[in-house]
Tab-separated table of C-alpha atoms in Angstrom:
chain	number	residue	atom	x	y	z
A	591	GLN	CA	73.998	266.734	-53.845
A	592	VAL	CA	70.337	266.812	-54.801
A	593	GLN	CA	67.923	268.150	-52.214
A	594	LEU	CA	64.162	268.625	-52.200
A	595	GLN	CA	62.540	271.307	-50.040
A	596	GLN	CA	58.794	271.219	-49.565
A	597	SER	CA	56.551	274.149	-48.679
A	598	GLY	CA	52.869	274.819	-48.314
A	599	PRO	CA	50.073	275.141	-45.755
A	600	GLY	CA	49.475	272.469	-43.173
A	601	LEU	CA	45.748	273.099	-42.842
A	602	VAL	CA	43.171	273.097	-45.633
A	603	LYS	CA	39.396	273.410	-45.336
A	604	PRO	CA	37.130	270.734	-46.777
A	605	SER	CA	36.164	271.300	-50.433
A	606	GLN	CA	39.130	273.613	-50.964
A	607	THR	CA	42.402	273.012	-52.841
A	608	LEU	CA	45.543	271.558	-51.295
A	609	SER	CA	48.664	273.180	-52.788
A	610	LEU	CA	52.261	272.159	-52.116
A	611	THR	CA	55.547	273.054	-53.771
A	612	CYS	CA	58.809	271.143	-53.971
A	613	ALA	CA	61.948	273.161	-54.708
A	614	ILE	CA	64.828	271.277	-56.295
A	615	SER	CA	68.503	272.014	-55.702
A	616	GLY	CA	71.387	270.174	-57.308
A	617	ASP	CA	69.301	268.936	-60.234
A	618	SER	CA	66.911	270.273	-62.863
A	619	VAL	CA	63.183	269.756	-63.073
A	620	SER	CA	63.735	269.609	-66.855
A	621	SER	CA	66.301	266.809	-66.681
A	622	ASN	CA	65.682	264.174	-69.353
A	623	SER	CA	66.483	261.380	-66.910
A	624	ALA	CA	64.459	262.480	-63.867
A	625	ALA	CA	60.865	262.016	-62.766
A	626	TRP	CA	59.331	264.160	-60.033
A	627	ASN	CA	56.721	262.523	-57.879
A	628	TRP	CA	54.221	263.164	-55.105
A	629	ILE	CA	53.528	260.454	-52.533
A	630	ARG	CA	51.391	260.600	-49.415
A	631	GLN	CA	51.140	258.549	-46.237
A	632	SER	CA	48.253	258.130	-43.861
A	633	PRO	CA	47.384	255.490	-41.235
A	634	SER	CA	44.319	254.415	-43.214
A	635	ARG	CA	45.858	254.279	-46.709
A	636	GLY	CA	49.545	253.616	-46.001
A	637	LEU	CA	52.027	254.903	-48.575
A	638	GLU	CA	50.221	255.997	-51.717
A	639	TRP	CA	51.807	257.251	-54.947
A	640	LEU	CA	49.802	260.175	-56.326
A	641	GLY	CA	51.509	261.083	-59.560
A	642	ARG	CA	54.558	262.403	-61.368
A	643	THR	CA	55.800	264.810	-63.989
A	644	TYR	CA	58.808	264.374	-66.231
A	645	TYR	CA	60.401	265.802	-69.340
A	646	LYS	CA	61.466	263.734	-72.340
A	647	SER	CA	61.444	266.139	-75.265
A	648	LYS	CA	58.069	267.276	-73.942
A	649	TRP	CA	56.323	267.268	-70.573
A	650	TYR	CA	54.394	264.233	-69.368
A	651	ASN	CA	52.139	263.723	-66.372
A	652	GLU	CA	50.877	260.492	-64.881
A	653	TYR	CA	48.369	260.264	-62.036
A	654	ALA	CA	46.974	257.622	-59.731
A	655	ALA	CA	43.474	256.526	-60.618
A	656	SER	CA	42.265	257.270	-57.082
A	657	VAL	CA	42.919	261.018	-57.474
A	658	LYS	CA	43.042	261.483	-61.240
A	659	SER	CA	39.968	263.708	-61.418
A	660	ARG	CA	41.270	266.048	-58.713
A	661	ILE	CA	45.042	266.276	-59.116
A	662	THR	CA	47.438	268.463	-61.072
A	663	ILE	CA	51.226	268.265	-60.913
A	664	ASN	CA	53.007	271.128	-62.640
A	665	PRO	CA	56.680	271.815	-63.278
A	666	ASP	CA	57.964	275.372	-62.928
A	667	THR	CA	61.177	275.673	-64.913
A	668	SER	CA	61.740	279.318	-63.962
A	669	LYS	CA	61.958	278.399	-60.260
A	670	ASN	CA	63.240	274.813	-60.716
A	671	GLN	CA	60.412	273.326	-58.723
A	672	PHE	CA	57.232	271.344	-59.136
A	673	SER	CA	53.877	271.578	-57.437
A	674	LEU	CA	50.908	269.514	-56.338
A	675	GLN	CA	47.333	270.708	-56.446
A	676	LEU	CA	44.572	268.479	-55.107
A	677	ASN	CA	41.062	269.848	-55.490
A	678	SER	CA	37.896	269.275	-53.486
A	679	VAL	CA	39.697	267.822	-50.489
A	680	THR	CA	37.942	265.892	-47.739
A	681	PRO	CA	39.192	264.730	-44.320
A	682	GLU	CA	40.296	261.503	-46.055
A	683	ASP	CA	43.010	263.548	-47.791
A	684	THR	CA	44.633	264.259	-44.433
A	685	ALA	CA	48.122	262.801	-44.717
A	686	VAL	CA	51.829	263.500	-44.779
A	687	TYR	CA	52.691	264.499	-48.336
A	688	TYR	CA	56.149	263.849	-49.770
A	689	CYS	CA	57.765	265.011	-52.962
A	690	ALA	CA	60.336	262.644	-54.398
A	691	ARG	CA	62.622	262.039	-57.310
A	692	VAL	CA	61.968	258.413	-58.338
A	693	ASP	CA	63.126	257.184	-61.724
A	694	TYR	CA	65.245	254.559	-63.418
A	695	SER	CA	68.479	256.525	-63.517
A	696	THR	CA	69.395	256.907	-59.849
A	697	SER	CA	68.438	256.114	-56.279
A	698	PRO	CA	65.103	257.442	-54.991
A	699	LEU	CA	65.241	260.727	-53.078
A	700	TRP	CA	62.438	262.020	-50.847
A	701	GLY	CA	61.614	265.404	-49.366
A	702	GLN	CA	61.094	265.952	-45.671
A	703	GLY	CA	57.316	265.640	-45.788
A	704	THR	CA	54.461	268.027	-45.012
A	705	LEU	CA	51.573	267.105	-42.736
A	706	VAL	CA	48.386	268.410	-44.314
A	707	THR	CA	45.235	268.317	-42.226
A	708	VAL	CA	41.846	268.788	-43.866
A	709	SER	CA	39.533	270.328	-41.323
A	710	SER	CA	37.167	273.242	-40.937
B	330	ASP	CA	48.649	247.602	-60.643
B	331	ILE	CA	51.523	245.689	-59.062
B	332	VAL	CA	50.585	244.525	-55.579
B	333	MET	CA	53.406	244.412	-53.033
B	334	THR	CA	52.912	241.914	-50.220
B	335	GLN	CA	55.233	242.117	-47.226
B	336	SER	CA	55.652	239.507	-44.540
B	337	PRO	CA	55.554	239.284	-41.644
B	338	ASP	CA	53.532	242.265	-40.461
B	339	SER	CA	55.738	242.418	-37.390
B	340	LEU	CA	58.598	240.537	-35.810
B	341	ALA	CA	60.477	240.597	-32.562
B	342	VAL	CA	64.170	239.814	-32.693
B	343	SER	CA	66.770	239.693	-29.944
B	344	LEU	CA	69.698	242.073	-30.079
B	345	GLY	CA	72.453	240.615	-32.242
B	346	GLU	CA	70.116	238.174	-33.966
B	347	ARG	CA	69.069	238.107	-37.633
B	348	ALA	CA	65.882	239.727	-38.926
B	349	THR	CA	64.434	238.784	-42.307
B	350	ILE	CA	61.658	240.684	-44.079
B	351	ASN	CA	60.064	239.427	-47.266
B	352	CYS	CA	58.400	241.327	-50.090
B	353	LYS	CA	56.594	239.701	-52.993
B	354	SER	CA	55.375	241.562	-56.061
B	355	SER	CA	52.402	240.381	-58.117
B	356	GLN	CA	54.410	240.978	-61.323
B	357	SER	CA	58.103	241.042	-62.070
B	358	VAL	CA	59.908	244.326	-61.431
B	359	LEU	CA	62.993	243.209	-63.358
B	360	HIS	CA	63.788	245.364	-66.383
B	361	SER	CA	65.068	243.002	-69.057
B	362	SER	CA	67.073	245.659	-70.917
B	363	ASN	CA	69.477	246.320	-68.044
B	364	ASN	CA	68.794	243.466	-65.614
B	365	LYS	CA	67.858	245.896	-62.834
B	366	ASN	CA	65.075	245.275	-60.353
B	367	TYR	CA	63.263	248.511	-59.582
B	368	LEU	CA	62.671	247.671	-55.945
B	369	ALA	CA	63.638	249.817	-52.953
B	370	TRP	CA	63.605	249.291	-49.191
B	371	TYR	CA	62.972	252.037	-46.629
B	372	GLN	CA	63.228	252.345	-42.866
B	373	GLN	CA	60.820	254.644	-41.063
B	374	LYS	CA	60.963	255.743	-37.453
B	375	PRO	CA	58.111	257.638	-35.751
B	376	GLY	CA	57.754	261.223	-36.902
B	377	GLN	CA	60.377	260.820	-39.625
B	378	PRO	CA	60.153	260.403	-43.406
B	379	PRO	CA	61.051	257.035	-44.908
B	380	LYS	CA	64.806	256.635	-45.151
B	381	LEU	CA	66.160	254.892	-48.241
B	382	LEU	CA	68.192	251.802	-47.382
B	383	ILE	CA	68.428	249.755	-50.578
B	384	TYR	CA	67.620	250.426	-54.233
B	385	TRP	CA	67.801	248.276	-57.367
B	386	ALA	CA	66.915	245.484	-54.898
B	387	SER	CA	70.452	245.051	-53.571
B	388	THR	CA	72.406	248.332	-53.832
B	389	ARG	CA	73.001	249.813	-50.413
B	390	GLU	CA	72.492	253.566	-50.125
B	391	SER	CA	75.564	255.517	-49.014
B	392	GLY	CA	75.893	255.539	-45.236
B	393	VAL	CA	73.680	252.524	-44.619
B	394	PRO	CA	75.394	249.964	-42.345
B	395	ASP	CA	76.469	246.788	-44.093
B	396	ARG	CA	74.482	244.680	-41.619
B	397	LEU	CA	71.458	245.658	-43.753
B	398	SER	CA	71.302	243.962	-47.125
B	399	GLY	CA	68.804	243.359	-49.891
B	400	SER	CA	68.467	240.375	-52.172
B	401	GLY	CA	66.114	238.804	-54.673
B	402	SER	CA	64.997	239.275	-58.233
B	403	GLY	CA	61.853	239.243	-60.326
B	404	THR	CA	59.022	238.955	-57.830
B	405	ASP	CA	60.630	237.833	-54.564
B	406	PHE	CA	62.787	240.053	-52.417
B	407	THR	CA	64.303	240.013	-48.940
B	408	LEU	CA	65.698	242.612	-46.577
B	409	THR	CA	68.055	241.125	-44.025
B	410	ILE	CA	69.418	242.713	-40.878
B	411	SER	CA	72.270	240.390	-40.008
B	412	SER	CA	72.744	241.461	-36.385
B	413	LEU	CA	69.923	243.569	-34.995
B	414	GLN	CA	70.890	246.710	-33.137
B	415	ALA	CA	68.661	248.900	-30.968
B	416	GLU	CA	68.648	251.632	-33.617
B	417	ASP	CA	67.130	249.212	-36.157
B	418	VAL	CA	63.760	249.269	-34.372
B	419	ALA	CA	61.471	250.761	-37.011
B	420	VAL	CA	58.926	249.984	-39.704
B	421	TYR	CA	60.343	248.767	-43.012
B	422	TYR	CA	58.676	249.171	-46.426
B	423	CYS	CA	59.339	247.844	-49.894
B	424	HIS	CA	58.540	249.986	-52.946
B	425	GLN	CA	58.338	249.052	-56.612
B	426	TYR	CA	59.047	251.764	-59.136
B	427	TYR	CA	59.192	249.542	-62.199
B	428	SER	CA	55.806	250.734	-63.394
B	429	THR	CA	53.141	253.279	-62.576
B	430	PRO	CA	51.286	253.407	-60.357
B	431	GLN	CA	54.238	252.900	-58.054
B	432	THR	CA	53.190	250.769	-55.121
B	433	PHE	CA	54.364	249.983	-51.615
B	434	GLY	CA	54.230	247.099	-49.222
B	435	GLY	CA	52.151	247.430	-46.084
B	436	GLY	CA	55.163	247.618	-43.807
B	437	THR	CA	56.896	245.336	-41.312
B	438	LYS	CA	57.386	246.496	-37.749
B	439	VAL	CA	60.659	245.306	-36.229
B	440	GLU	CA	60.904	245.242	-32.448
B	441	ILE	CA	63.314	243.872	-29.890
């Protein structure tokens, strides 16, 4: 059974970098049929897809236009996990962040969520 | 981007009655190669992550009661709760993952 376990700080100061990690069990971050996503949810923006990473003979990343200049999603094959980095955060980046496996091959699977507050 | 429009924003249904939630996508989410609609439905209760109910538009996730069902194809989809129970009070979302950026409906709040 595939499980996703999120970790990372719940409080980030404005202008700093938000960093979260999603550890995968029961599957491989390098799977040719999987895509590993980050999604966030806030009262003002609703559910918002941020980006994904996936492997099909080489690594690919895709990002939402709204965060493209500030976001990096990286796979870590040695630890079987993937991470989110969001630079130059503002209070508008306050949200619950979810990692998720969402792809064509199977049903979507979400992590438990991490509330990240941007405040000084 | 594919825009997902849910209706209604909220609805109140008596216990045991039917609840119907609609979701319309601005473009088709049907993949012609395998005839699958990449459309999922979620239930979210306060303080909890979204819970997957339905994927591929009509495939019920394991453990989901059969009073919840999904239907539709292309651009028009429906989530039906055939006989509302107290534990069904929640916000429901549709989600297209046919193309990036993935997008979500605005949510429908179901109350008794």
